[in-house]
Coordinates of C-alpha atoms and ligand atoms in Angstrom, one line a residue:
M1 CA 103.2 72.4 82.9
N2 CA 100.8 71.4 80.2
I3 CA 98.2 74.1 79.5
P4 CA 95.5 73.4 77.0
A5 CA 95.2 75.9 74.1
D6 CA 91.6 76.8 75.1
V7 CA 92.6 77.6 78.7
R8 CA 95.4 79.8 77.4
A9 CA 92.9 81.6 75.2
Q10 CA 90.6 82.1 78.3
A11 CA 93.5 83.6 80.2
Q12 CA 94.4 86.0 77.3
D13 CA 90.7 86.9 77.1
L14 CA 90.7 87.7 80.8
L15 CA 93.7 90.0 80.3
D16 CA 92.0 91.8 77.4
F17 CA 88.8 92.1 79.5
I18 CA 90.7 93.8 82.3
D19 CA 92.7 96.1 79.9
A20 CA 89.4 97.3 78.5
S21 CA 88.1 98.0 82.0
P22 CA 90.2 100.6 83.9
S23 CA 87.4 101.6 86.2
P24 CA 84.2 100.0 87.5
W25 CA 82.1 102.0 84.9
H26 CA 84.3 100.7 82.1
A27 CA 84.0 97.2 83.5
V28 CA 80.2 97.4 83.2
Q29 CA 80.5 98.8 79.7
T30 CA 82.8 95.9 78.8
C31 CA 80.3 93.4 80.1
E32 CA 77.5 95.2 78.3
S33 CA 79.2 95.1 75.0
R34 CA 80.0 91.4 75.4
L35 CA 76.4 90.6 76.4
T36 CA 74.9 92.7 73.6
T37 CA 77.1 90.9 71.1
A38 CA 75.8 87.6 72.5
G39 CA 72.2 88.6 72.0
F40 CA 71.4 89.8 75.5
S41 CA 69.1 92.9 75.5
R42 CA 69.3 95.8 78.0
L43 CA 66.3 96.4 80.3
D44 CA 65.7 99.7 81.9
E45 CA 64.7 99.8 85.6
G46 CA 62.3 102.7 84.8
E47 CA 60.3 100.7 82.3
R48 CA 57.9 97.8 82.5
W49 CA 59.6 94.4 81.8
T50 CA 58.1 91.6 79.8
L51 CA 60.2 88.4 80.1
A52 CA 59.8 85.3 78.1
T53 CA 61.2 81.8 78.7
G54 CA 64.8 81.7 77.3
G55 CA 65.0 85.5 77.4
R56 CA 68.5 86.9 77.7
H57 CA 68.7 90.3 79.4
F58 CA 70.8 92.6 81.5
V59 CA 70.2 95.6 83.8
V60 CA 72.6 98.3 84.8
R61 CA 72.3 100.3 88.0
G62 CA 74.3 103.5 88.6
G63 CA 76.6 102.7 85.7
S64 CA 78.9 100.5 87.8
S65 CA 76.7 97.5 88.8
I66 CA 75.2 95.0 86.3
I67 CA 72.9 92.0 86.5
A68 CA 72.6 89.7 83.5
F69 CA 70.3 86.7 83.3
I70 CA 68.7 84.0 81.2
V71 CA 65.1 83.1 82.0
G72 CA 64.9 79.3 82.6
S73 CA 62.7 76.9 80.7
Q74 CA 61.2 75.3 83.9
P75 CA 59.0 76.8 86.6
A76 CA 61.2 78.9 88.9
A77 CA 59.3 77.7 92.0
T78 CA 60.6 74.2 91.4
T79 CA 64.0 74.8 90.0
G80 CA 65.0 77.9 92.1
L81 CA 67.6 80.4 90.8
R82 CA 71.2 79.8 90.1
L83 CA 73.1 82.9 91.1
I84 CA 76.7 84.0 90.8
G85 CA 77.9 87.3 92.3
A86 CA 81.2 89.2 92.0
H87 CA 82.3 92.8 92.3
T88 CA 83.4 95.4 89.7
D89 CA 85.4 97.8 92.0
S90 CA 89.0 97.6 93.0
P91 CA 90.9 99.5 95.7
G92 CA 92.9 102.4 94.6
L93 CA 93.1 106.2 94.4
R94 CA 90.2 108.4 93.5
L95 CA 90.4 112.1 92.5
K96 CA 88.8 114.6 94.9
P97 CA 86.1 117.0 93.6
K98 CA 88.6 119.8 93.3
P99 CA 91.8 117.9 93.0
A100 CA 94.3 120.3 91.4
N101 CA 96.7 122.2 93.5
D102 CA 100.0 124.0 92.9
A103 CA 102.9 122.9 95.1
G104 CA 106.1 124.7 94.6
G105 CA 105.9 124.9 90.8
M106 CA 104.3 121.4 90.3
V107 CA 100.6 120.7 89.7
R108 CA 99.4 117.8 91.8
L109 CA 96.1 116.0 92.0
G110 CA 94.6 115.3 95.5
V111 CA 93.3 111.8 95.9
E112 CA 91.1 109.9 98.3
V113 CA 92.0 106.3 99.2
Y114 CA 89.2 104.0 98.0
G115 CA 89.1 100.7 99.9
G116 CA 92.3 99.1 101.1
P117 CA 95.0 99.2 98.4
I118 CA 98.7 98.4 99.0
L119 CA 99.6 102.0 98.6
A120 CA 103.3 101.4 98.1
T121 CA 102.6 99.5 94.8
F122 CA 101.2 102.7 93.3
A123 CA 104.6 104.4 93.4
D124 CA 106.6 104.6 90.2
R125 CA 103.9 103.2 88.0
D126 CA 102.7 104.7 84.6
L127 CA 99.4 105.9 86.0
S128 CA 96.6 107.5 84.1
L129 CA 92.9 108.5 84.7
A130 CA 89.7 106.6 83.9
G131 CA 86.1 107.0 85.0
R132 CA 83.2 109.2 84.2
V133 CA 82.6 112.9 83.9
N134 CA 79.4 114.9 84.0
V135 CA 79.2 117.8 81.5
R136 CA 76.8 120.7 81.6
T137 CA 74.4 120.9 78.6
P138 CA 71.6 123.4 77.9
G139 CA 69.1 120.8 79.3
G140 CA 71.1 119.8 82.3
F141 CA 74.1 117.5 82.0
T142 CA 75.3 114.4 80.2
T143 CA 77.6 111.6 81.5
H144 CA 80.7 110.5 79.6
L145 CA 83.0 107.6 80.2
I146 CA 86.6 108.8 79.8
R147 CA 90.0 107.1 79.8
F148 CA 93.4 108.4 79.0
D149 CA 95.6 105.7 77.4
E150 CA 98.8 107.6 77.8
P151 CA 100.4 107.9 81.3
L152 CA 99.3 111.3 82.7
L153 CA 100.2 110.9 86.3
R154 CA 102.9 109.5 88.6
L155 CA 103.7 109.0 92.3
P156 CA 107.5 109.1 92.3
N157 CA 109.2 107.4 95.1
L158 CA 111.5 109.3 97.4
A159 CA 115.1 108.4 96.6
I160 CA 116.7 105.9 98.9
H161 CA 119.3 108.6 99.8
M162 CA 116.4 110.5 101.5
N163 CA 114.6 107.4 102.9
R164 CA 117.5 105.3 104.2
E165 CA 115.3 102.9 106.1
V166 CA 112.9 102.1 103.3
N167 CA 114.1 98.5 103.0
E168 CA 114.0 97.9 106.7
N169 CA 110.7 99.7 107.6
G170 CA 108.8 99.4 104.3
L171 CA 107.5 102.1 102.0
K172 CA 105.0 104.3 103.8
F173 CA 102.9 107.2 102.5
N174 CA 101.1 109.8 104.6
K175 CA 97.7 109.6 102.9
Q176 CA 97.0 113.3 103.1
T177 CA 100.4 114.9 102.3
E178 CA 102.4 112.3 100.3
L179 CA 99.8 110.6 98.0
P180 CA 98.9 113.5 95.7
L181 CA 99.8 112.5 92.1
L182 CA 102.1 114.6 89.9
L183 CA 100.4 115.9 86.8
G184 CA 102.8 118.5 85.4
V185 CA 104.8 121.7 85.7
S186 CA 102.9 124.8 86.7
E187 CA 102.7 127.4 84.0
D188 CA 102.8 131.1 84.7
G189 CA 99.3 132.6 84.4
T190 CA 97.6 129.2 84.2
K191 CA 95.8 128.0 87.3
A192 CA 96.5 124.4 88.4
E193 CA 92.8 123.7 88.0
A194 CA 92.9 124.7 84.3
R195 CA 95.9 122.4 83.8
F196 CA 93.7 119.5 85.1
R197 CA 90.5 120.4 83.3
Q198 CA 91.8 121.2 79.8
P199 CA 92.9 117.7 78.8
I200 CA 89.5 116.3 79.9
A201 CA 87.6 119.0 78.1
D202 CA 89.7 118.4 75.0
R203 CA 89.2 114.7 75.1
L204 CA 85.4 115.1 75.4
G205 CA 85.2 118.0 72.9
V206 CA 83.6 120.3 75.4
K207 CA 84.4 123.5 77.3
A208 CA 86.5 123.2 80.4
D209 CA 84.0 125.4 82.3
D210 CA 81.2 122.9 81.5
L211 CA 82.9 120.1 83.4
L212 CA 80.6 119.7 86.5
T213 CA 81.6 116.6 88.4
W214 CA 83.7 113.4 88.0
E215 CA 84.4 110.0 89.4
L216 CA 87.9 109.3 88.2
N217 CA 90.4 106.8 89.5
A218 CA 94.1 106.4 88.8
Y219 CA 94.8 103.2 86.9
D220 CA 98.0 101.5 85.7
T221 CA 98.5 101.8 82.0
Q222 CA 100.7 98.7 81.8
K223 CA 98.8 95.9 80.0
G224 CA 98.3 92.5 81.5
A225 CA 100.9 89.8 80.9
L226 CA 101.4 86.1 81.1
W227 CA 104.5 85.1 83.0
G228 CA 106.4 82.0 84.4
V229 CA 108.6 79.4 82.7
D230 CA 105.6 77.9 81.0
R231 CA 103.6 81.2 81.0
E232 CA 101.4 79.6 83.6
F233 CA 100.5 82.8 85.5
V234 CA 98.7 86.0 84.7
A235 CA 99.6 89.5 86.0
N236 CA 97.4 92.5 85.8
S237 CA 95.6 95.1 87.9
Q238 CA 92.2 94.4 89.3
L239 CA 92.3 90.6 89.1
D240 CA 90.4 91.0 92.4
N241 CA 87.7 90.9 91.3
L242 CA 87.5 91.3 87.5
A243 CA 88.8 87.8 87.1
S244 CA 85.7 86.5 88.9
C245 CA 83.4 88.8 86.8
H246 CA 85.1 87.5 83.6
A247 CA 84.8 83.9 84.7
A248 CA 81.1 84.3 85.6
L249 CA 80.3 86.2 82.4
S250 CA 82.1 83.6 80.3
A251 CA 80.1 80.9 82.0
L252 CA 76.8 82.7 81.4
L253 CA 77.7 83.4 77.8
A254 CA 78.3 79.7 77.3
T255 CA 74.9 78.8 78.8
S256 CA 72.1 78.0 76.5
R257 CA 68.5 77.1 77.4
P258 CA 69.0 76.4 81.1
D259 CA 66.1 74.8 83.0
A260 CA 66.6 77.2 85.9
T261 CA 66.9 80.9 85.6
C262 CA 70.6 81.9 85.8
L263 CA 71.8 85.3 87.1
C264 CA 75.2 86.9 87.3
A265 CA 75.4 90.0 89.4
F266 CA 78.4 92.2 89.5
F267 CA 78.3 94.9 92.1
D268 CA 80.2 98.1 92.8
H269 CA 81.3 99.2 96.3
E270 CA 82.4 95.8 97.6
E271 CA 85.7 97.2 98.7
V272 CA 84.0 99.8 100.8
G273 CA 81.4 97.6 102.5
S274 CA 78.6 97.2 99.8
E275 CA 76.1 99.5 101.5
S276 CA 74.9 101.6 98.6
A277 CA 72.1 101.7 96.1
T278 CA 74.3 100.0 93.6
G279 CA 76.2 97.7 96.1
A280 CA 75.4 94.1 97.1
G281 CA 73.9 95.5 100.3
G282 CA 71.3 97.5 98.4
S283 CA 68.1 96.4 96.8
F284 CA 69.4 95.8 93.3
I285 CA 69.5 92.0 93.2
G286 CA 66.3 91.7 95.3
D287 CA 64.5 94.1 92.9
V288 CA 65.6 92.1 89.8
I289 CA 64.5 88.8 91.4
S290 CA 61.1 90.3 92.4
R291 CA 60.5 91.5 88.9
L292 CA 61.5 88.1 87.4
A293 CA 59.1 86.4 89.8
A294 CA 56.3 88.9 89.0
S295 CA 56.9 88.4 85.3
A296 CA 56.6 84.7 85.7
G297 CA 53.3 85.2 87.6
L298 CA 54.7 83.8 90.9
D299 CA 52.6 84.6 94.0
G300 CA 54.2 85.2 97.4
E301 CA 54.2 81.5 98.2
D302 CA 55.9 80.5 95.0
Q303 CA 58.4 83.3 95.3
R304 CA 59.5 81.9 98.7
R305 CA 59.6 78.4 97.2
M306 CA 61.8 79.7 94.5
L307 CA 64.2 81.3 96.9
A308 CA 64.3 78.2 99.1
R309 CA 65.5 76.2 96.2
S310 CA 68.1 78.7 95.0
F311 CA 71.8 78.6 95.3
F312 CA 74.3 81.5 95.4
I313 CA 78.0 81.4 94.5
S314 CA 79.9 84.4 95.7
A315 CA 83.0 84.5 93.5
D316 CA 85.9 86.6 94.8
M317 CA 89.6 86.0 94.7
A318 CA 91.4 83.9 97.4
H319 CA 94.9 84.0 98.9
G320 CA 97.3 81.7 97.1
W321 CA 100.2 80.1 99.0
H322 CA 103.3 82.3 98.9
P323 CA 106.4 80.2 99.5
N324 CA 108.4 83.2 100.8
F325 CA 106.0 83.9 103.6
P326 CA 105.0 80.5 105.1
A327 CA 104.2 82.0 108.4
A328 CA 101.3 84.0 107.0
Y329 CA 99.2 80.9 106.3
E330 CA 97.1 78.5 108.4
P331 CA 98.7 75.0 108.4
C332 CA 96.9 72.4 106.2
H333 CA 95.0 75.2 104.4
H334 CA 97.5 76.2 101.7
A335 CA 95.6 77.1 98.5
L336 CA 98.1 76.5 95.7
V337 CA 98.1 78.7 92.6
N338 CA 97.1 76.5 89.5
A339 CA 95.5 73.8 91.7
G340 CA 91.9 74.8 91.3
P341 CA 89.1 77.0 92.8
V342 CA 89.3 77.7 96.5
I343 CA 86.3 77.3 98.9
K344 CA 86.7 79.9 101.6
H345 CA 85.6 79.1 105.2
N346 CA 85.2 81.4 108.2
A347 CA 83.2 80.4 111.3
N348 CA 82.5 84.1 112.0
Q349 CA 80.6 84.4 108.7
R350 CA 83.1 86.7 107.0
Y351 CA 82.5 84.2 104.3
S352 CA 79.0 82.7 103.6
T353 CA 80.2 79.1 103.2
S354 CA 78.7 76.3 105.3
A355 CA 79.8 72.7 105.4
E356 CA 76.7 71.9 103.3
T357 CA 77.3 74.6 100.6
A358 CA 81.0 73.7 100.5
A359 CA 80.0 70.1 99.8
R360 CA 77.6 71.2 97.1
F361 CA 80.4 73.2 95.4
M362 CA 82.7 70.2 95.7
A363 CA 80.1 68.1 93.9
I364 CA 79.8 70.7 91.1
C365 CA 83.6 70.7 90.7
A366 CA 83.7 66.9 90.6
K367 CA 81.0 66.9 87.9
A368 CA 83.0 69.5 85.9
G369 CA 86.3 67.5 86.3
V370 CA 87.8 70.4 88.3
P371 CA 90.0 70.0 91.4
C372 CA 89.2 72.2 94.3
Q373 CA 90.8 73.4 97.5
Q374 CA 89.8 74.7 100.9
Y375 CA 91.0 77.8 102.7
A376 CA 90.8 79.2 106.2
H377 CA 92.7 82.3 107.3
R378 CA 95.2 82.3 110.2
T379 CA 93.2 82.6 113.4
D380 CA 95.3 85.5 114.7
L381 CA 94.9 87.5 111.5
G382 CA 91.7 89.3 110.6
C383 CA 90.3 87.9 107.3
G384 CA 88.6 90.0 104.6
S385 CA 85.0 89.6 103.7
T386 CA 83.0 89.4 100.5
I387 CA 79.5 90.0 99.2
G388 CA 78.6 86.4 100.1
P389 CA 77.3 86.9 103.6
I390 CA 75.5 90.2 102.6
V391 CA 73.6 88.7 99.7
A392 CA 72.9 85.5 101.6
A393 CA 71.4 87.5 104.5
R394 CA 69.3 89.8 102.2
L395 CA 67.9 86.9 100.1
G396 CA 67.9 84.1 102.7
I397 CA 69.4 81.6 100.3
P398 CA 72.2 79.1 100.8
S399 CA 75.5 80.5 99.6
V400 CA 79.2 79.5 99.2
D401 CA 82.3 81.7 98.9
V402 CA 84.8 80.6 96.3
G403 CA 87.6 82.2 94.3
S404 CA 90.7 81.5 92.4
P405 CA 93.9 81.7 94.4
M406 CA 96.1 84.8 93.7
W407 CA 99.1 86.7 95.0
A408 CA 99.4 90.3 96.1
M409 CA 95.7 91.0 96.6
H410 CA 95.1 94.7 96.4
S411 CA 98.4 95.5 94.8
I412 CA 98.1 97.5 91.6
R413 CA 99.8 94.5 89.9
E414 CA 98.3 91.2 91.1
S415 CA 98.9 87.7 89.8
A416 CA 97.1 84.4 89.6
G417 CA 97.1 81.1 87.7
V418 CA 96.2 80.5 84.1
L419 CA 94.9 77.0 84.9
D420 CA 92.8 78.3 87.8
H421 CA 90.9 80.7 85.5
G422 CA 89.9 77.9 83.2
Y423 CA 88.9 75.7 86.2
M424 CA 86.8 78.5 87.6
I425 CA 85.0 79.1 84.3
A426 CA 84.3 75.3 84.0
A427 CA 83.0 75.1 87.6
L428 CA 80.7 78.1 87.1
S429 CA 79.5 76.8 83.8
A430 CA 78.6 73.5 85.5
T431 CA 76.7 75.5 88.1
L432 CA 74.6 77.4 85.6
N433 CA 74.0 74.4 83.4
G434 CA 73.2 72.3 86.5
Ligands
LIG1 CO1 87.5 91.2 96.2

């Protein structure tokens, strides 16, 4: 399989992007630093905005959602907006507010299941902690991003000698009793809580008693890898959906002086339904669009003209054909890995695609010289959803759901195609540069 050098570089850049982003807060920080390097400036939602033609800006809400945009050179009421959305969160294990407990001489950390991970894949991995911590200060508190690079935690499997049917029945964990993560051996005279707090306090250079609250997830410390006989695949955690964030961000960074205003919106909380102040179901994207319109002097009439002429691409990963499980797929709708972006269809509007928006995306791909595929889930299986229908409903604009095909969605180690990532960047660049 012939893979151009620039496409290989894009795939490696994706792996680096994910390795730098072990939590949604880190993912936003990674985006921020790339945007800042490229000349985008940060806007504060609490300040007045002044936006000029060609202006390159980004806004962060709640630390885990980010919208970046370039103000177009032509009137927004006639060009409309070009929007791409994706999500920063991934399913997994999140620490509880008071996670540490002593269990027969071992310190364990209690976790909550966030979204719908394949729990069995978290076993026997070199896990660690990443997220953010709030620390008491004389004036109140400060928020710190934190990540431990070394493996701190583990969910050891039960030996097959004690779980004889594991290969017949699958690996199952009781979420309450069997998922707590092992942190260390209990020490005489040291409370389990202190064993948990001290490394965080040491890392931040603060007192353990001053740690107030945290949002910390377990993450896999294994770095991303290329695999396959021609190294034509990528493997990493969080490909769903940091691969789409990376593709959209790469497309935006490659866009200069667009005629229409281009926005990329990466939201937290997709994996738990998007209904939050930072999620796609919240006001974030609508608020940013209103302020763009106000800054351009658009009245109510022109704002509606702008929305009517806009187009939204919801970019989220798709299910690639797995030859070992042919019965899991709808006939004639096999999306092959490394065969191009997938347009996702669902008549029940779990995806926002219509025949018209699908045709529009096909035309974009044709213009970009990118192959594309169509996917529908088996009728007797419930399919997932995306931010597509939510954003389309809130804004009332035409929308299409697309994504690169991948294997093992919601495993802690997912995989996808190197060529597909290059194709997706090219298709999204063609969208923004319309
Ligand atoms: Co997703």
